[in-house]
């Protein structure tokens, strides 16, 4: 079947547990989602990506799946999912689901069988290895660390073997080299595609093919020392081709999550006749204030951010299509990272313009469109995310509690997982009862209802940006060019098509900034399409976190 045109689209991401509670138990659900579909459509997006909504013991909040063909009882029923799907379609929105197939939950029936022994139909569904013995001491098969907690191997006394878990202990990795596992994956895809789902965001899809020997990694590198042996592995392309064949039958969209995959490798998946993925969620643009992970924080560097932006824009130009994002459920809130909580409205709107007009399909994460910011909880006990708690317990242990908590405040995924702030009433209008997780205390100031009423709000700015992008040939399909890449305060980029040229100026500075247009353009010749300050513009000067979007007719050079 022919694929729909995802290039002109934009998506809204829902992490359901914190989106909207429709049945009053403190947990977000599909009843809440149903009620908010008109709101989502009002943003001007064309699709929704749901983080996992399947049954899960929630060791990693849905990314540990115990049943691939069902809905988590906390979130509703299959019938309710169908209602959401139909209504979203009526409103002109596509629906894509998270396909998490690098691992399952340890409570998945496959694993419960697999762990029993070496001679049942599920024995080879996971990656089991014998212990290594050093005299009497039992050791794991290699020295890999898991990304979430401790070693990547867990001993199972029943089977007298270790199983591999690249993430949490309760997330055993599937053995994708087993053809039966790949058939299961295809069956799961068909199950949802037959129902009318439009595609998948594929979780850590570049991890599914492991190096056959599982060699030791660098001993002193924490958390990711095994990465070279499970990322972009030897059979990855072959497996992705198999899944692609299924997606093609339905014209389904496939977006792969690819932590730390370099752009050159990304191109192998995104281009060519047998393009196996439509878009890729890269991580480079998440690293402008950290090294490898937000937990190893450094001050925000605009130049680092711009290098990442332009690298992907230029490398994919004319060959592949970008997935654009600044937030999702795995990263802290972007205003708190790359913007300024002090210049909250200004930086929140500027950041929107800094990425929505690049080449690619934008993704907006729930709460991003109203400028939600990081939460700063008082003790580690108040955090819920397994990766956060583990980072706190294992790393930088010599530092004071205060410093370690500051690291958590800067890095925790939980900042993206506080309940959505719908209005100024109790519990931010998320739920009539105490929600499952702390509401950010800033909800009286930052909420949907308040921003709906304010023409200058972040919410309404997102709407304007998406509308503008939709009707501009240059923003949709034009070339990308960056000016003054060395500036530490200004991001200046341009999109150019035969019809028009659009210049986007973004100040990342809390002070006024002088700026010059690129040679050959004069500010007064441009039509000001957007600005995040209400009261006109001063030529040559950008106010704190100001953004201006200017249109010039035709080509100038
Ligand atoms: C992906 C998900 C993340 C999850 C991890 C393990 O990175 O986005 O939330 O914890 O994979 O499934
Ligand atoms: Ca609920």
Coordinates of C-alpha atoms and ligand atoms in Angstrom, one line a residue:
X1 CA 0.0 0.0 0.0
X2 CA 1.2 3.5 -0.7
X3 CA 2.5 5.4 2.3
X4 CA 0.9 8.7 3.5
X5 CA 2.9 11.9 3.2
X6 CA 4.6 12.1 6.6
X7 CA 6.9 14.8 5.5
X8 CA 4.3 17.5 5.6
X9 CA 3.0 16.4 9.0
X10 CA 3.8 17.0 12.6
X11 CA 3.2 14.8 15.6
X12 CA 2.2 15.1 19.3
X13 CA 3.6 12.6 21.7
X14 CA 1.5 11.3 24.6
X15 CA 3.0 9.6 27.7
X16 CA -0.3 8.5 28.8
X17 CA 0.1 8.0 32.5
X18 CA 0.6 11.8 33.0
X19 CA -1.6 13.1 30.2
X20 CA -5.2 13.3 31.4
X21 CA -7.1 11.1 34.0
X22 CA -10.6 10.4 32.6
X23 CA -11.9 8.0 35.2
X24 CA -10.7 9.7 38.4
X25 CA -8.2 7.3 39.8
X26 CA -5.2 9.6 39.6
X27 CA -3.7 7.9 36.6
X28 CA -3.8 9.2 33.0
X29 CA -5.8 7.0 30.6
X30 CA -7.5 6.6 27.2
X31 CA -10.7 8.2 28.5
X32 CA -8.7 11.3 29.3
X33 CA -7.0 11.1 25.9
X34 CA -10.4 10.8 24.2
X35 CA -11.6 14.0 25.8
X36 CA -8.5 15.9 24.8
X37 CA -8.4 14.8 21.1
X38 CA -10.0 18.1 20.0
X39 CA -7.4 20.0 22.0
X40 CA -4.6 18.0 20.3
X41 CA -6.1 18.6 16.9
X42 CA -6.4 22.3 17.7
X43 CA -2.6 22.5 17.9
X44 CA -2.4 21.9 14.2
X45 CA -0.7 18.5 14.4
X46 CA -1.4 15.7 12.1
X47 CA -0.7 12.7 14.3
X48 CA -0.2 11.2 17.7
X49 CA 2.6 9.0 18.9
X50 CA 1.7 7.0 22.0
X51 CA 4.4 5.9 24.3
X52 CA 3.5 2.3 25.4
X53 CA -0.1 1.8 26.5
X54 CA 0.2 -2.0 26.8
X55 CA 0.0 -4.1 30.0
X56 CA 3.2 -3.6 31.9
X57 CA 4.5 -4.1 35.5
X58 CA 5.9 -0.6 35.0
X59 CA 9.4 -1.2 36.0
X60 CA 10.1 1.2 33.2
X61 CA 6.6 2.7 32.9
X62 CA 5.4 0.8 29.9
X63 CA 8.7 0.1 28.2
X64 CA 8.6 -3.3 30.0
X65 CA 5.7 -5.0 28.2
X66 CA 4.0 -8.1 29.5
X67 CA 1.4 -8.4 26.7
X68 CA 1.9 -6.9 23.3
X69 CA -1.7 -7.3 22.2
X70 CA -3.6 -5.6 24.9
X71 CA -4.2 -2.3 26.7
X72 CA -2.9 -1.7 30.3
X73 CA -6.0 -1.9 32.6
X74 CA -4.8 1.4 34.1
X75 CA -5.3 3.0 30.7
X76 CA -8.6 1.4 29.7
X77 CA -9.8 -1.3 27.4
X78 CA -9.2 -2.3 23.8
X79 CA -12.7 -0.9 23.0
X80 CA -11.7 2.5 24.4
X81 CA -8.5 2.4 22.3
X82 CA -10.5 1.8 19.2
X83 CA -12.7 4.8 20.1
X84 CA -9.6 6.9 20.4
X85 CA -8.2 5.6 17.2
X86 CA -11.5 6.2 15.3
X87 CA -12.0 9.7 16.7
X88 CA -8.3 10.7 16.0
X89 CA -8.8 9.5 12.4
X90 CA -12.0 11.5 12.1
X91 CA -10.1 14.6 13.2
X92 CA -7.6 13.9 10.5
X93 CA -4.8 12.6 12.7
X94 CA -2.7 9.5 12.3
X95 CA -1.9 7.3 15.3
X96 CA 1.4 5.5 15.8
X97 CA 2.3 3.2 18.7
X98 CA 5.5 2.4 20.4
X99 CA 7.0 -0.9 19.3
X100 CA 9.3 -2.1 22.0
X101 CA 10.9 -5.2 20.8
X102 CA 14.5 -5.1 22.1
X103 CA 13.2 -6.5 25.3
X104 CA 10.1 -7.5 27.1
X105 CA 9.1 -7.5 30.8
X106 CA 10.4 -10.3 32.9
X107 CA 6.7 -11.0 33.6
X108 CA 5.9 -11.6 29.9
X109 CA 4.7 -15.2 29.5
X110 CA 7.6 -15.8 27.0
X111 CA 10.1 -15.0 29.7
X112 CA 8.2 -16.9 32.4
X113 CA 8.5 -20.0 30.1
X114 CA 12.0 -19.3 28.9
X115 CA 13.5 -19.1 32.4
X116 CA 12.2 -22.6 33.2
X117 CA 14.8 -24.4 31.2
X118 CA 16.6 -25.1 27.9
X119 CA 14.0 -27.3 26.3
X120 CA 10.8 -25.5 25.9
X121 CA 9.5 -23.5 22.9
X122 CA 10.5 -20.2 24.5
X123 CA 14.0 -21.3 25.7
X124 CA 15.7 -19.4 22.9
X125 CA 13.5 -16.3 23.0
X126 CA 16.0 -14.5 25.2
X127 CA 19.8 -14.2 25.4
X128 CA 20.9 -16.8 27.9
X129 CA 24.5 -17.7 28.6
X130 CA 26.4 -20.0 31.0
X131 CA 28.3 -18.4 33.9
X132 CA 32.0 -18.0 33.7
X133 CA 33.7 -19.7 36.6
X134 CA 36.7 -18.4 38.3
X135 CA 37.5 -21.3 40.7
X136 CA 34.4 -21.5 42.8
X137 CA 33.2 -18.0 41.9
X138 CA 30.4 -17.7 39.5
X139 CA 30.8 -14.7 37.2
X140 CA 28.6 -13.2 34.5
X141 CA 29.4 -14.1 30.8
X142 CA 31.0 -10.7 30.1
X143 CA 31.6 -7.3 31.8
X144 CA 28.8 -5.3 30.3
X145 CA 26.9 -2.8 32.4
X146 CA 23.2 -2.2 31.9
X147 CA 22.2 1.3 31.0
X148 CA 19.7 1.4 33.9
X149 CA 20.9 -0.7 36.8
X150 CA 24.1 -2.5 37.7
X151 CA 25.5 -5.3 35.5
X152 CA 23.7 -6.3 32.3
X153 CA 23.4 -9.9 33.4
X154 CA 21.1 -11.5 35.9
X155 CA 21.5 -15.1 37.1
X156 CA 18.4 -17.3 37.0
X157 CA 18.8 -20.2 39.5
X158 CA 16.1 -22.2 37.7
X159 CA 18.0 -22.3 34.5
X160 CA 21.4 -22.0 36.0
X161 CA 22.2 -19.4 33.4
X162 CA 22.4 -15.6 33.1
X163 CA 20.1 -13.5 30.9
X164 CA 21.1 -10.3 29.3
X165 CA 19.3 -7.0 30.1
X166 CA 20.7 -3.9 28.4
X167 CA 18.2 -1.9 30.4
X168 CA 16.6 -2.7 33.8
X169 CA 16.7 -6.2 35.4
X170 CA 13.1 -6.5 34.6
X171 CA 13.7 -5.9 30.9
X172 CA 15.3 -9.1 29.5
X173 CA 16.6 -8.6 25.9
X174 CA 14.9 -10.7 23.3
X175 CA 17.0 -12.9 21.1
X176 CA 16.3 -11.4 17.6
X177 CA 18.6 -14.0 16.0
X178 CA 15.8 -16.5 16.6
X179 CA 13.6 -16.4 13.6
X180 CA 10.6 -17.3 15.7
X181 CA 11.1 -14.1 17.7
X182 CA 11.1 -12.1 14.5
X183 CA 7.9 -13.8 13.4
X184 CA 6.4 -12.7 16.8
X185 CA 7.4 -9.1 16.0
X186 CA 5.7 -9.3 12.6
X187 CA 2.6 -10.7 14.2
X188 CA 2.5 -7.9 16.7
X189 CA 2.9 -5.3 13.9
X190 CA 0.1 -6.9 11.9
X191 CA -2.2 -7.1 14.9
X192 CA -2.1 -3.3 15.4
X193 CA -1.9 -2.4 11.7
X194 CA -5.0 -4.5 11.0
X195 CA -6.8 -2.5 13.6
X196 CA -6.0 0.7 11.7
X197 CA -2.9 1.9 13.5
X198 CA -0.8 4.0 11.1
X199 CA 2.7 3.0 12.1
X200 CA 5.3 2.7 14.9
X201 CA 7.9 4.5 16.8
X202 CA 10.4 1.7 17.3
X203 CA 12.1 1.7 20.7
X204 CA 16.0 1.4 20.7
X205 CA 15.6 -0.4 17.4
X206 CA 19.3 -0.1 16.6
X207 CA 20.1 -2.4 19.6
X208 CA 18.3 -5.5 18.5
X209 CA 21.2 -7.3 16.8
X210 CA 23.9 -8.3 19.2
X211 CA 27.5 -9.2 18.3
X212 CA 27.4 -13.0 18.2
X213 CA 30.4 -13.4 20.6
X214 CA 29.2 -10.8 23.2
X215 CA 32.8 -9.7 23.8
X216 CA 33.9 -7.7 26.9
X217 CA 33.6 -4.0 26.8
X218 CA 36.0 -1.4 28.3
X219 CA 36.0 -2.2 32.0
X220 CA 35.9 1.3 33.5
X221 CA 33.2 2.8 31.3
X222 CA 30.0 2.8 33.2
X223 CA 26.5 2.0 31.8
X224 CA 27.4 1.8 28.1
X225 CA 30.6 -0.3 27.9
X226 CA 28.8 -2.9 25.9
X227 CA 27.4 -0.5 23.4
X228 CA 29.7 -1.1 20.5
X229 CA 28.6 -4.8 20.7
X230 CA 24.9 -4.3 20.6
X231 CA 24.4 -1.0 18.7
X232 CA 24.0 -1.1 14.9
X233 CA 24.9 -4.8 15.1
X234 CA 25.7 -7.2 12.2
X235 CA 22.2 -8.4 11.4
X236 CA 20.3 -5.2 12.1
X237 CA 19.8 -4.3 8.5
X238 CA 18.5 -7.7 7.6
X239 CA 16.0 -7.7 10.5
X240 CA 14.8 -4.2 9.7
X241 CA 14.2 -5.3 6.1
X242 CA 12.0 -8.1 7.3
X243 CA 9.9 -5.7 9.4
X244 CA 9.9 -3.2 6.6
X245 CA 8.2 -5.7 4.3
X246 CA 5.3 -5.9 6.8
X247 CA 5.0 -2.1 7.1
X248 CA 5.0 -1.7 3.4
X249 CA 2.0 -3.9 3.0
X250 CA 0.1 -1.4 5.1
X251 CA 1.8 1.8 4.0
X252 CA 2.8 2.2 7.7
X253 CA 5.2 4.7 9.0
X254 CA 8.4 3.6 10.8
X255 CA 10.4 5.9 13.1
X256 CA 13.4 4.3 14.7
X257 CA 14.9 5.4 18.0
X258 CA 18.7 5.3 17.6
X259 CA 20.7 6.5 20.6
X260 CA 24.2 7.5 19.7
X261 CA 23.9 6.4 16.1
X262 CA 26.2 8.6 14.0
X263 CA 24.6 10.4 11.0
X264 CA 26.6 8.4 8.5
X265 CA 25.2 5.1 9.9
X266 CA 21.8 6.6 10.1
X267 CA 21.9 7.3 6.4
X268 CA 22.2 3.6 5.7
X269 CA 18.8 3.0 7.3
X270 CA 17.1 6.1 5.9
X271 CA 18.1 6.1 2.2
X272 CA 18.2 3.9 -0.8
X273 CA 15.8 1.6 -2.5
X274 CA 15.4 -0.6 0.6
X275 CA 15.1 2.3 3.0
X276 CA 14.2 0.4 6.2
X277 CA 13.1 3.4 8.3
X278 CA 11.4 6.6 7.4
X279 CA 12.9 8.7 10.2
X280 CA 15.3 8.4 13.0
X281 CA 15.2 9.8 16.5
X282 CA 18.9 10.9 16.9
X283 CA 20.4 12.0 20.2
X284 CA 22.9 14.6 19.1
X285 CA 20.6 17.5 19.7
X286 CA 20.0 16.3 23.3
X287 CA 23.7 16.7 24.2
X288 CA 24.1 20.5 24.2
X289 CA 24.4 20.6 28.0
X290 CA 25.8 17.2 28.8
X291 CA 28.2 14.4 27.7
X292 CA 26.5 11.1 26.6
X293 CA 23.7 11.5 29.2
X294 CA 22.1 14.4 30.9
X295 CA 23.5 13.0 34.1
X296 CA 27.0 14.3 33.1
X297 CA 25.9 17.9 32.9
X298 CA 27.8 20.9 31.7
X299 CA 26.6 24.5 31.0
X300 CA 24.5 24.8 27.9
X301 CA 26.5 25.4 24.7
X302 CA 24.6 27.0 21.8
X303 CA 27.5 26.2 19.5
X304 CA 27.2 22.5 20.4
X305 CA 23.5 22.6 19.8
X306 CA 23.9 24.4 16.4
X307 CA 26.6 21.9 15.3
X308 CA 24.2 19.1 16.0
X309 CA 21.3 20.8 14.2
X310 CA 23.3 21.6 11.1
X311 CA 25.1 18.3 11.0
X312 CA 21.8 16.4 10.6
X313 CA 20.2 19.1 8.4
X314 CA 23.1 19.0 5.9
X315 CA 23.8 15.3 6.0
X316 CA 20.2 14.3 5.2
X317 CA 19.6 17.1 2.7
X318 CA 18.1 15.7 -0.5
X319 CA 18.6 12.1 0.8
X320 CA 16.5 11.5 3.9
X321 CA 14.1 13.1 6.2
X322 CA 14.7 14.3 9.8
X323 CA 12.6 13.7 12.9
X324 CA 12.7 17.0 14.8
X325 CA 12.3 17.2 18.5
X326 CA 13.5 19.0 21.6
X327 CA 11.6 17.0 24.2
X328 CA 10.2 13.6 24.9
X329 CA 9.6 11.3 27.9
X330 CA 13.3 10.6 28.2
X331 CA 14.7 14.1 28.7
X332 CA 14.2 17.0 31.1
X333 CA 12.2 20.0 29.9
X334 CA 13.9 22.1 27.2
X335 CA 13.2 25.5 28.7
X336 CA 15.0 24.5 31.8
X337 CA 17.9 23.2 29.7
X338 CA 18.4 25.3 26.7
X339 CA 16.2 28.3 27.5
X340 CA 15.6 30.2 30.7
X341 CA 13.0 29.8 33.4
X342 CA 13.4 33.5 34.0
X343 CA 12.6 34.4 30.4
X344 CA 10.1 31.6 30.4
X345 CA 7.7 32.8 27.7
X346 CA 10.4 34.3 25.5
X347 CA 12.7 31.3 25.6
X348 CA 9.8 28.8 25.3
X349 CA 8.6 30.5 22.1
X350 CA 12.1 31.1 20.7
X351 CA 12.9 27.4 21.1
X352 CA 9.8 26.5 19.2
X353 CA 11.0 28.6 16.2
X354 CA 14.5 27.2 16.6
X355 CA 13.5 23.7 15.6
X356 CA 10.0 23.6 14.1
X357 CA 11.2 25.3 10.9
X358 CA 14.1 23.0 10.2
X359 CA 13.8 20.3 7.5
X360 CA 11.9 17.4 8.9
X361 CA 8.8 16.3 10.7
X362 CA 8.4 17.9 14.1
X363 CA 7.4 16.1 17.2
X364 CA 6.0 18.0 20.2
X365 CA 5.9 16.3 23.6
X366 CA 2.9 16.8 25.9
X367 CA 3.4 19.9 28.0
X368 CA 6.1 21.3 25.8
X369 CA 3.5 23.3 23.9
X370 CA 2.7 25.2 27.2
X371 CA 6.3 25.5 28.3
X372 CA 6.3 23.1 31.2
X373 CA 9.6 23.1 33.1
X374 CA 11.7 20.8 35.3
X375 CA 10.5 19.7 38.7
X376 CA 12.9 19.8 41.6
X377 CA 11.9 17.3 44.3
X378 CA 13.4 17.4 47.7
X379 CA 14.7 13.8 48.0
X380 CA 15.5 10.9 45.8
X381 CA 12.6 9.0 47.4
X382 CA 10.2 11.2 45.6
X383 CA 11.4 10.2 42.2
X384 CA 9.9 7.3 40.2
X385 CA 12.1 6.6 37.2
X386 CA 14.4 3.6 37.5
X387 CA 17.2 5.3 35.6
X388 CA 17.1 8.4 37.8
X389 CA 17.1 6.5 41.1
X390 CA 19.9 4.2 39.8
X391 CA 22.1 7.2 38.7
X392 CA 21.7 8.8 42.1
X393 CA 22.6 5.6 44.0
X394 CA 25.5 4.6 41.9
X395 CA 27.3 7.6 40.5
X396 CA 29.1 10.6 42.0
X397 CA 28.7 9.0 45.4
X398 CA 31.5 11.0 46.9
X399 CA 29.5 14.2 46.4
X400 CA 27.1 15.8 48.9
X401 CA 23.4 15.0 48.9
X402 CA 22.8 18.5 47.7
X403 CA 25.0 18.2 44.7
X404 CA 23.7 14.8 43.8
X405 CA 20.2 16.1 43.9
X406 CA 21.2 19.0 41.8
X407 CA 22.3 16.5 39.2
X408 CA 19.0 14.8 39.4
X409 CA 17.2 18.1 39.0
X410 CA 19.2 18.8 35.8
X411 CA 18.9 15.3 34.3
X412 CA 15.8 13.4 35.5
X413 CA 13.4 12.0 32.9
X414 CA 10.8 12.5 35.7
X415 CA 10.7 16.2 34.8
X416 CA 9.0 15.2 31.6
X417 CA 6.6 12.9 33.4
X418 CA 4.8 15.2 35.9
X419 CA 1.1 15.4 35.3
X420 CA 0.0 17.6 32.4
X421 CA -1.1 21.1 33.6
X422 CA -4.6 21.7 32.2
X423 CA -5.7 24.5 34.5
X424 CA -5.2 26.3 37.8
X425 CA -7.5 24.1 39.8
X426 CA -6.4 21.5 42.3
X427 CA -4.1 18.8 40.7
X428 CA -3.7 21.1 37.7
X429 CA -7.0 19.8 36.3
X430 CA -5.2 16.5 35.5
X431 CA -7.3 14.5 37.9
X432 CA -10.0 15.0 40.6
X433 CA -7.9 13.0 43.1
X434 CA -4.2 13.1 44.1
X435 CA -2.3 12.1 41.0
X436 CA 0.1 9.1 40.8
X437 CA 3.1 11.5 40.6
X438 CA 3.8 15.0 41.9
X439 CA 2.3 17.9 40.0
X440 CA 4.8 20.7 39.3
X441 CA 3.9 23.4 41.8
X442 CA 4.1 26.0 39.0
X443 CA 0.8 24.9 37.5
X444 CA -1.2 28.0 38.6
X445 CA 1.1 30.0 36.2
X446 CA 1.8 27.4 33.5
X447 CA -1.4 25.7 32.2
X448 CA -3.4 25.2 29.1
X449 CA -6.5 27.2 30.2
X450 CA -4.5 30.2 31.0
X451 CA -2.5 30.1 27.8
X452 CA -5.6 29.6 25.7
X453 CA -6.8 33.0 26.8
X454 CA -3.4 34.7 26.0
X455 CA -2.7 35.5 22.4
X456 CA 1.0 35.8 23.2
X457 CA 1.3 32.5 25.1
X458 CA 3.7 29.7 24.3
X459 CA 0.7 27.5 23.4
X460 CA -0.6 30.0 20.8
X461 CA 2.9 30.5 19.4
X462 CA 3.2 26.8 18.8
X463 CA 0.0 26.9 16.9
X464 CA 1.2 29.8 14.8
X465 CA 4.4 28.1 14.0
X466 CA 2.7 24.9 12.9
X467 CA 0.3 26.8 10.7
X468 CA 3.1 28.8 9.1
X469 CA 5.1 25.7 8.4
X470 CA 2.1 24.0 6.8
X471 CA 1.6 26.7 4.2
X472 CA 5.2 27.6 3.4
X473 CA 7.0 25.7 0.5
X474 CA 10.4 26.8 1.8
X475 CA 9.7 25.6 5.4
X476 CA 8.4 22.3 4.1
X477 CA 10.8 21.4 1.4
X478 CA 13.4 24.2 1.1
X479 CA 17.2 23.9 1.5
X480 CA 18.7 24.6 4.9
X481 CA 21.5 27.0 5.5
X482 CA 23.0 28.3 8.7
X483 CA 24.6 31.7 9.2
X484 CA 27.1 32.9 11.9
X485 CA 27.7 29.3 13.2
X486 CA 30.4 30.6 15.6
X487 CA 28.0 32.9 17.5
X488 CA 27.5 31.8 21.1
X489 CA 24.2 33.7 21.4
X490 CA 22.5 33.7 18.1
X491 CA 21.1 30.9 15.9
X492 CA 20.4 32.2 12.5
X493 CA 19.1 29.8 9.8
X494 CA 17.4 30.0 6.5
X495 CA 15.1 27.8 4.4
X496 CA 15.0 28.5 0.7
X497 CA 12.8 27.3 -2.1
X498 CA 12.3 28.8 -5.6
X499 CA 9.3 30.6 -4.3
X500 CA 10.6 32.2 -1.1
X501 CA 13.4 32.5 1.4
X502 CA 12.6 32.3 5.1
X503 CA 15.1 33.6 7.7
X504 CA 14.7 32.5 11.3
X505 CA 16.7 34.5 13.9
X506 CA 16.8 33.1 17.5
X507 CA 18.5 34.8 20.3
X508 CA 19.7 32.5 23.1
X509 CA 20.8 35.4 25.2
X510 CA 19.2 37.0 28.3
X511 CA 20.6 40.4 27.1
X512 CA 19.9 42.5 24.1
X513 CA 21.9 41.4 21.0
X514 CA 22.9 43.3 17.9
X515 CA 22.5 41.2 14.8
X516 CA 23.0 41.5 11.1
X517 CA 21.2 39.9 8.4
X518 CA 23.2 37.8 5.9
X519 CA 24.7 39.8 3.0
X520 CA 22.2 40.9 0.5
X521 CA 19.2 40.9 2.8
X522 CA 17.8 44.0 4.5
X523 CA 15.4 43.6 7.4
X524 CA 13.0 46.1 5.8
X525 CA 12.7 44.1 2.7
X526 CA 11.5 41.1 4.6
X527 CA 7.9 40.4 5.7
X528 CA 7.8 39.7 9.4
X529 CA 5.9 36.5 9.7
X530 CA 6.4 35.9 13.4
X531 CA 7.9 37.5 16.4
X532 CA 7.7 36.4 20.0
X533 CA 7.5 40.0 21.3
X534 CA 4.1 41.7 21.0
X535 CA 5.3 45.3 20.5
X536 CA 7.0 45.6 17.1
X537 CA 10.7 45.1 16.4
X538 CA 13.7 47.3 16.5
X539 CA 16.0 46.9 13.4
X540 CA 19.3 45.4 14.2
X541 CA 18.5 44.5 17.8
X542 CA 17.1 41.4 19.3
X543 CA 15.7 41.5 22.8
X544 CA 16.3 38.6 25.4
X545 CA 15.4 35.3 23.7
X546 CA 13.7 37.1 20.9
X547 CA 12.9 35.2 17.7
X548 CA 11.9 36.7 14.4
X549 CA 10.8 34.9 11.3
X550 CA 11.2 36.9 8.1
X551 CA 10.1 36.1 4.6
X552 CA 11.8 37.3 1.4
X553 CA 10.2 36.8 -2.0
X554 CA 12.0 34.7 -4.5
X555 CA 15.8 34.0 -4.7
X556 CA 18.2 36.9 -4.1
X557 CA 21.5 35.5 -5.3
Ligands
LIG1 C1 13.9 4.0 25.0 C2 12.7 4.6 25.6 C3 12.9 4.8 27.1 C4 13.1 3.4 27.7 C5 14.2 2.6 27.0 C6 14.2 1.2 27.3 O1 15.0 4.8 25.1 O2 12.4 5.8 25.0 O3 11.9 5.4 27.8 O4 13.4 3.5 29.0 O5 14.1 2.7 25.6 O6 13.0 0.6 26.7
LIG2 CA1 -7.4 7.1 35.2

